[in-house]
Coordinates of C-alpha atoms in Angstrom, one line a residue:
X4 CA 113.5 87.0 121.7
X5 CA 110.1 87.1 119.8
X6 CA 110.5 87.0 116.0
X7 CA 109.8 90.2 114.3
X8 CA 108.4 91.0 110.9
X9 CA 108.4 94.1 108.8
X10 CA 106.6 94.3 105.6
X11 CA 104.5 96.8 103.4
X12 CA 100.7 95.8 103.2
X13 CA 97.6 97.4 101.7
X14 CA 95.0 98.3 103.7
X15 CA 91.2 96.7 102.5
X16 CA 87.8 97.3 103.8
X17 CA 86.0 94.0 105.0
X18 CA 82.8 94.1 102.7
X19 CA 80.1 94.4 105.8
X20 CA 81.9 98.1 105.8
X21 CA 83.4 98.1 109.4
X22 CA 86.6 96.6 109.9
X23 CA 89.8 97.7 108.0
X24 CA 92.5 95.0 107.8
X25 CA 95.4 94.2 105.8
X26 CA 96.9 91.0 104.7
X27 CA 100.1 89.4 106.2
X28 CA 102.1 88.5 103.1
X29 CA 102.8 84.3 102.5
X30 CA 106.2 84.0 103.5
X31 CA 105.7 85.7 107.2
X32 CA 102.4 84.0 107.4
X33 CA 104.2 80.4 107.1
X34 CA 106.8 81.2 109.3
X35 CA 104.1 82.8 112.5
X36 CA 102.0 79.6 111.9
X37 CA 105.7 77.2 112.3
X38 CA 106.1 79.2 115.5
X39 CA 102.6 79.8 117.2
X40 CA 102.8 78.7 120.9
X41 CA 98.7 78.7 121.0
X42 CA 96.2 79.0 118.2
X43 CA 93.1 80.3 119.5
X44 CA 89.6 80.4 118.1
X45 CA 88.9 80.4 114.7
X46 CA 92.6 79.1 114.0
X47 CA 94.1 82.6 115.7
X48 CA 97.0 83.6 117.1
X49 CA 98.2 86.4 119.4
X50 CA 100.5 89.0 118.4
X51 CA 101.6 92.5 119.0
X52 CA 101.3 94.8 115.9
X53 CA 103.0 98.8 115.6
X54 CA 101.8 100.5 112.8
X55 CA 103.2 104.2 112.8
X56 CA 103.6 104.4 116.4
X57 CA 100.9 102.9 117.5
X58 CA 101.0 99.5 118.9
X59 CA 98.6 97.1 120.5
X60 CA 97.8 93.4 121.1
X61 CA 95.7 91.7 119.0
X62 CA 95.2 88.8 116.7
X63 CA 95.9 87.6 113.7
X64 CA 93.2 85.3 111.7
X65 CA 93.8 82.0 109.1
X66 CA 92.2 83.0 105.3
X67 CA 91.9 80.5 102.6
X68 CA 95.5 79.5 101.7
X69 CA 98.5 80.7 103.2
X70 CA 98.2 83.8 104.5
X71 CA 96.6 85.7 107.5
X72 CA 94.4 88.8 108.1
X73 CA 95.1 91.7 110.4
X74 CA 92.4 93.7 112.1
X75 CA 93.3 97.1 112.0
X76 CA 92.5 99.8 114.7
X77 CA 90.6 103.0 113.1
X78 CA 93.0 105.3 114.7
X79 CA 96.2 103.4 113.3
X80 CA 94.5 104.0 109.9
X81 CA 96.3 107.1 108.5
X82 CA 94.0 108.9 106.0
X83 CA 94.4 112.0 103.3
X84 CA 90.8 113.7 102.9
X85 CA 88.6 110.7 102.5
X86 CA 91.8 108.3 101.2
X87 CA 93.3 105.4 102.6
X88 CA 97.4 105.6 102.8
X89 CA 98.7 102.7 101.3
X90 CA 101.2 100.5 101.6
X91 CA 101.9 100.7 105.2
X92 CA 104.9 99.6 107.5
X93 CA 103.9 96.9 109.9
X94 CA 106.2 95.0 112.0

């Protein structure tokens, strides 16, 4: 069974303007880089993401320290007017 993780993460907007992504907190982050069968380019790895219903396969990407970033799909972004919903439920 693949390890799952649940956490509440705010949503940021890369500075270029056109990705959203949040931030997979430290303690999750160590334990997906103990168990990553494959890290891809750029120190990657696959995973599956649901946010609200909406999953899909992406990856996850190495930042300075311990954590990694998420890419997160525009139409998994909930938003209120012109607001960005945070924290979110990812798993």
């Amino acid at each position: 069974m693949e390890p799952t993780f649940e956490f509440d993460a705010p949503l940021w907007l890369h500075p270029g303007g056109s990705w959203v992504f949040l931030t997979v907190p430290e303690d999750e982050s160590d334990v997906i880089r103990e168990l990553a069968p494959h890290i891809g380019g750029f120190g990657s790895v696959r995973v599956r993401v649901e946010i609200d219903g909406h999953e899909w396969k992406t990856s996850v990407f190495p930042k300075k320290g311990r954590t990694y970033d998420l890419p997160v799909k525009k139409r998994s972004v909930p938003r209120r007017g012109s607001t960005w919903v945070t924290p979110w439920r990812s798993r």
